[in-house]
Amino acid sequence: MSDDGHAHNGQGNGSVPSRQRRRFPGISSRAYEHPADRSALVALRKLSGFDTVFKALSGLLPERSLRLLFLSDSVRVSDQQFAHLNDMLRDACYILDLEKVPPMYVTQDPQPNAMCIGLDEPIIVVSTGLVELLDEEEMRAVVGHEVGHALSGHSVYRTILLFLTNLALKVAWIPLGNLAVLAIVTALREWFRKSELSADRAGLLVGQDLRASMRGLMKIAGGNHLHEMNVDAFLQQAEEYEAGGDLRDSVLKILNVLPRSHPFTTVRAAELKKWAESRDFQRIMDGHYPRSEDKDASVSDSFRESATHYADHVKSSKDPLMKLVTDLAGGAGDLGGRVRRGFDGFTSPPPPKGAPPQDAPPRDEE
């Protein structure tokens, strides 16, 4: 139950654990938004032509048609339908102090998925695959995740991304038109991947159960086989992904993630665990967080925090490309040699077994 004392219905073989969850009256989305989310959004808004496209699409997108589509071909969550999801939704809005509860729909789709879309008002949509995959507390974190998107105003950009992704396919035969749309779609995807990290934090604030959030991410990655999975091993994958390989792998990581709307699940889990163990999270749980009425200092503080986060991320990253950036900033030499060696694998066949290495790098002195 929440700290207001309201009980909530359970599902399956157990009800919601009897524990209190803290509420955050007047909380601003700035409290949980990831600095990279804000940085990417600033970069997106600075993209040439984005304002023009945004203003044009805001008046043209068939939002009414979208709402009618879900109303006619999905199940609207209410006290009569998916009542346990309705309880979670109202509870999440109460905890994050979202005044208007957005409509929520369950749509038939075996793929586990959820989204928050809409221009004037957000709509939350979850797939049957997700509802069937997650348990009560895991689903609570997902609902909180989507309510976090709504509170942050992400639904507007997500709707435009969906529309432009479809448009990019339709205008693929127009060279210049396709390039312009593709540039905006790429920037929108980069921002949306970062916004998912913010929404994951909102989900944790709602569920207030890190283990449930971790289990949900693991299930999204590996299906309903928790007995075959381990949280520590799952997080180790994120560590190996971040640190492994050379410059070639860094480029492949970028190419792999570009077409995706969501970050990789291991990366999301690692980022969320790091935040859950931070002083920032504890301060929010103690009741010290930015309020929605505190708007004056928010912009400058956000820019400063985003810049600091990016600098810290580059310095501490184990990714080979990020290490190269750090070394360049510190004045390290032999750039040509390091880049050439890093990308040799893309252009040269591997040397035969037993052959002496070509252009072997000098040994680093510890």
XYZ file of C-alpha atoms in Angstrom:
366
model
C 0.000 0.000 0.000
C 1.072 3.603 -0.473
C 1.768 5.953 2.386
C -1.768 7.275 2.032
C -2.944 3.952 3.468
C -4.838 2.903 0.333
C -4.611 -0.806 -0.362
C -4.287 -2.103 -3.920
C -5.563 -5.282 -5.477
C -3.137 -8.094 -6.147
C -2.863 -10.454 -9.101
C -2.134 -14.141 -9.438
C -0.877 -16.002 -6.425
C 0.009 -12.992 -4.284
C -0.986 -9.429 -3.562
C 1.196 -6.337 -3.432
C 3.604 -6.643 -0.496
C 2.373 -4.972 2.658
C 4.817 -2.098 2.775
C 4.657 1.641 2.535
C 5.928 3.535 -0.472
C 6.959 7.123 -0.084
C 5.078 9.811 -1.979
C 6.764 12.858 -3.571
C 4.369 15.824 -3.467
C 5.152 18.539 -5.996
C 8.134 16.654 -7.427
C 9.644 18.062 -10.607
C 10.748 15.719 -13.360
C 14.193 17.301 -12.947
C 14.568 15.217 -9.788
C 14.942 11.976 -11.725
C 15.894 13.052 -15.247
C 19.238 11.677 -16.363
C 21.754 14.425 -17.296
C 22.336 12.732 -20.656
C 18.588 13.000 -21.327
C 18.699 16.783 -20.939
C 21.937 17.073 -22.968
C 20.461 15.085 -25.853
C 17.247 17.124 -25.776
C 19.220 20.382 -25.941
C 21.194 19.018 -28.916
C 17.966 17.892 -30.587
C 16.364 21.318 -30.270
C 19.479 22.911 -31.778
C 19.340 20.642 -34.838
C 18.821 22.646 -37.992
C 15.245 22.384 -39.217
C 13.915 20.653 -36.097
C 11.843 23.622 -34.913
C 10.247 23.942 -38.354
C 9.411 20.240 -38.502
C 8.176 20.225 -34.910
C 5.799 23.147 -35.432
C 4.498 21.719 -38.703
C 3.905 18.236 -37.336
C 2.306 19.490 -34.139
C -0.602 20.760 -36.213
C -0.730 17.892 -38.693
C -0.340 14.712 -36.664
C -3.601 12.767 -36.473
C -3.683 12.523 -32.683
C -7.464 12.172 -32.628
C -7.152 9.261 -35.037
C -4.520 7.709 -32.787
C -6.808 7.896 -29.765
C -9.717 6.424 -31.736
C -7.478 3.597 -32.915
C -6.637 2.484 -29.379
C -10.211 3.043 -28.229
C -11.537 0.806 -30.989
C -8.918 -1.936 -31.135
C -7.382 -2.225 -27.623
C -8.658 -2.709 -24.079
C -8.911 0.433 -21.968
C -7.688 -0.073 -18.417
C -10.340 0.766 -15.815
C -11.976 -0.551 -12.665
C -13.809 -3.053 -14.888
C -10.914 -4.063 -17.161
C -7.370 -4.916 -15.996
C -8.279 -3.517 -12.604
C -4.867 -4.365 -11.127
C -3.188 -2.210 -13.797
C -5.639 0.576 -13.084
C -4.682 0.472 -9.399
C -0.998 0.630 -10.330
C -1.595 3.549 -12.678
C -3.468 5.622 -10.109
C -0.903 4.723 -7.477
C 1.993 5.768 -9.727
C 0.325 9.107 -10.515
C -0.284 9.655 -6.805
C 3.334 8.912 -5.862
C 4.787 11.175 -8.588
C 2.032 13.752 -8.039
C 0.830 13.699 -11.651
C -2.475 15.514 -11.350
C -4.308 14.025 -14.351
C -4.231 10.235 -14.695
C -3.542 9.441 -18.380
C -5.688 6.844 -20.160
C -4.018 3.456 -20.425
C -4.622 0.685 -22.968
C -3.593 -2.952 -23.290
C -2.975 -3.950 -26.896
C -2.568 -7.445 -28.337
C 1.113 -7.901 -29.150
C 3.308 -10.844 -28.121
C 6.365 -8.575 -27.962
C 6.865 -7.098 -24.465
C 6.543 -3.363 -24.987
C 5.120 -0.180 -23.479
C 4.970 3.427 -24.631
C 3.684 6.848 -23.710
C 2.514 8.878 -26.696
C 0.276 11.846 -27.444
C 0.639 15.558 -28.225
C -2.092 17.272 -26.232
C -2.432 14.604 -23.560
C -0.337 11.474 -22.986
C -1.671 7.959 -23.575
C 0.013 4.903 -22.058
C -0.043 1.666 -24.044
C 1.248 -1.719 -22.824
C 1.370 -4.933 -24.789
C -0.120 -8.255 -23.724
C 3.367 -9.733 -24.033
C 4.602 -7.409 -21.296
C 1.587 -7.955 -19.012
C 2.031 -11.727 -19.258
C 5.798 -11.601 -18.756
C 6.090 -9.473 -15.602
C 4.921 -10.069 -12.046
C 3.070 -7.489 -9.955
C 6.044 -5.513 -8.659
C 7.943 -5.662 -11.964
C 4.871 -4.317 -13.740
C 4.531 -1.575 -11.122
C 8.009 -0.321 -12.085
C 7.018 -0.325 -15.783
C 3.836 1.664 -15.100
C 5.910 4.124 -13.055
C 8.360 4.298 -15.970
C 5.583 5.350 -18.353
C 4.110 7.829 -15.857
C 7.623 9.298 -15.623
C 7.568 9.816 -19.395
C 4.209 11.586 -19.033
C 5.440 13.833 -16.203
C 8.552 14.773 -18.191
C 6.548 15.626 -21.309
C 8.306 12.971 -23.374
C 5.133 11.805 -25.116
C 5.207 14.707 -27.592
C 8.649 13.851 -28.969
C 7.933 10.118 -28.902
C 4.826 10.682 -31.061
C 6.815 12.725 -33.564
C 9.505 10.020 -33.643
C 6.904 7.367 -34.466
C 5.455 9.516 -37.236
C 8.839 10.434 -38.754
C 10.071 6.839 -38.643
C 7.086 5.883 -40.773
C 7.570 8.936 -42.988
C 11.249 8.127 -43.570
C 10.199 4.820 -45.146
C 7.665 6.546 -47.407
C 10.092 9.196 -48.719
C 13.102 6.903 -49.053
C 13.011 7.430 -52.829
C 13.541 11.210 -52.393
C 17.305 11.621 -51.742
C 17.344 15.061 -50.093
C 14.004 14.643 -48.343
C 15.078 11.324 -46.888
C 18.387 12.741 -45.597
C 16.622 15.583 -43.812
C 14.068 13.265 -42.187
C 16.760 10.715 -41.343
C 18.880 13.336 -39.558
C 15.958 14.336 -37.335
C 14.940 10.697 -36.716
C 18.528 9.861 -35.704
C 18.650 12.803 -33.285
C 15.235 11.900 -31.867
C 16.336 8.307 -31.309
C 19.490 9.452 -29.554
C 17.420 11.629 -27.216
C 14.788 8.930 -26.658
C 17.388 6.345 -25.673
C 18.605 8.770 -23.001
C 15.044 9.554 -21.910
C 14.565 5.858 -21.160
C 17.243 6.153 -18.470
C 15.214 8.962 -16.873
C 12.000 6.948 -17.027
C 13.729 3.931 -15.465
C 14.521 6.166 -12.493
C 10.885 7.255 -12.289
C 9.882 3.591 -12.276
C 12.176 2.981 -9.308
C 10.710 5.962 -7.447
C 7.239 4.497 -7.951
C 8.015 0.852 -7.199
C 10.759 1.574 -4.660
C 12.014 -1.975 -5.188
C 15.341 -2.156 -7.049
C 15.209 -5.945 -7.239
C 11.857 -5.789 -9.053
C 13.218 -3.218 -11.526
C 16.242 -5.446 -12.177
C 14.087 -8.532 -12.629
C 11.904 -6.706 -15.142
C 14.902 -5.663 -17.247
C 16.327 -9.182 -17.105
C 13.017 -10.650 -18.272
C 12.825 -8.176 -21.154
C 16.306 -9.334 -22.191
C 15.992 -13.087 -21.541
C 12.327 -13.954 -21.154
C 10.506 -15.529 -18.259
C 13.403 -17.689 -17.064
C 14.475 -16.013 -13.837
C 15.628 -19.328 -12.391
C 18.238 -19.394 -15.178
C 19.436 -15.804 -14.657
C 21.490 -13.937 -12.076
C 21.470 -10.186 -11.413
C 25.206 -9.962 -10.701
C 26.080 -11.883 -13.860
C 23.661 -9.701 -15.844
C 25.327 -6.534 -14.563
C 28.735 -8.044 -15.357
C 27.634 -8.181 -18.989
C 27.175 -4.393 -18.914
C 30.696 -4.037 -17.484
C 32.151 -6.209 -20.241
C 30.156 -4.345 -22.895
C 31.458 -0.998 -21.650
C 35.107 -2.031 -21.323
C 35.591 -4.693 -23.969
C 37.322 -4.537 -27.328
C 39.149 -1.805 -29.200
C 38.191 1.156 -31.380
C 36.539 -1.168 -33.880
C 34.181 -2.409 -31.174
C 33.417 1.172 -30.167
C 32.290 1.945 -33.705
C 30.279 -1.278 -33.888
C 28.541 -0.331 -30.624
C 27.491 2.964 -32.186
C 26.266 1.249 -35.359
C 24.356 -1.342 -33.316
C 22.546 1.215 -31.186
C 21.696 3.773 -33.911
C 18.520 2.048 -35.199
C 17.240 1.329 -31.680
C 14.754 3.434 -29.745
C 15.837 1.942 -26.382
C 19.259 1.489 -24.792
C 20.526 -2.044 -24.298
C 18.954 -3.670 -21.258
C 22.231 -4.475 -19.494
C 23.263 -0.818 -19.795
C 19.888 0.293 -18.399
C 20.238 -2.072 -15.443
C 23.759 -0.865 -14.645
C 22.749 2.797 -14.885
C 19.728 2.269 -12.646
C 21.706 0.363 -9.997
C 24.342 3.106 -9.961
C 21.672 5.769 -9.420
C 19.893 3.706 -6.740
C 23.162 3.629 -4.767
C 23.822 7.354 -5.206
C 23.382 10.210 -2.774
C 20.967 11.869 -5.228
C 18.514 8.980 -4.941
C 18.757 8.911 -1.167
C 18.078 12.654 -0.960
C 14.891 12.193 -3.014
C 13.793 9.350 -0.746
C 14.455 11.620 2.241
C 12.136 14.256 0.753
C 14.776 16.636 -0.638
C 14.146 17.097 -4.363
C 13.437 19.824 -6.952
C 9.806 20.978 -6.898
C 7.694 21.776 -9.918
C 7.262 25.369 -8.737
C 11.059 25.945 -8.582
C 11.518 26.951 -12.211
C 13.842 29.923 -12.041
C 17.142 28.147 -11.465
C 16.288 24.974 -13.320
C 17.704 25.778 -16.782
C 21.173 26.906 -15.724
C 21.433 24.111 -13.165
C 20.414 21.526 -15.755
C 22.996 22.714 -18.280
C 25.711 22.729 -15.639
C 24.805 19.265 -14.383
C 24.641 17.888 -17.928
C 28.076 19.267 -18.793
C 29.585 17.893 -15.593
C 27.998 14.490 -16.155
C 29.349 14.269 -19.707
C 32.870 15.234 -18.623
C 32.821 12.709 -15.769
C 31.431 10.000 -18.046
C 34.195 10.495 -20.624
C 36.907 10.465 -17.950
C 35.652 7.345 -16.158
C 34.506 5.354 -19.207
C 36.366 2.158 -20.047
C 35.246 2.303 -23.667
C 38.301 2.504 -25.997
C 36.851 5.401 -27.988
C 36.134 7.378 -24.823
C 39.679 6.634 -23.600
C 41.025 8.052 -26.845
C 38.945 11.219 -26.371
C 40.285 11.567 -22.820
C 43.879 11.116 -23.979
C 43.442 13.683 -26.736
C 42.047 16.169 -24.253
C 45.103 15.519 -22.068
C 47.505 16.095 -24.951
C 48.482 12.468 -25.606
C 50.472 12.025 -28.803
C 50.620 9.456 -31.615
C 46.972 9.944 -32.605
C 47.555 8.658 -36.137
C 49.251 5.493 -34.945
C 46.618 4.738 -32.318
C 43.698 5.227 -34.685
C 45.422 3.219 -37.427
C 46.096 0.339 -35.067
C 42.550 0.516 -33.701
C 40.967 0.164 -37.142
C 43.444 -2.206 -38.807
C 40.981 -5.044 -38.323
C 38.470 -3.418 -40.674
C 40.931 -3.165 -43.576
C 43.630 -5.802 -43.094
C 43.417 -9.575 -42.780
C 44.764 -11.024 -39.543
C 48.464 -12.067 -39.681
C 49.183 -15.787 -40.108
C 49.783 -17.811 -36.990
C 53.309 -17.407 -35.694
C 54.072 -14.364 -37.850
C 55.649 -11.351 -36.103
C 53.134 -8.555 -35.422
C 53.048 -5.685 -37.892
C 53.447 -2.150 -36.538
C 53.376 -3.485 -32.982
C 52.506 -0.788 -30.454
C 55.133 0.157 -27.876
C 54.641 -1.343 -24.425
C 53.050 1.008 -21.923
C 55.039 1.542 -18.766
C 52.896 1.188 -15.659
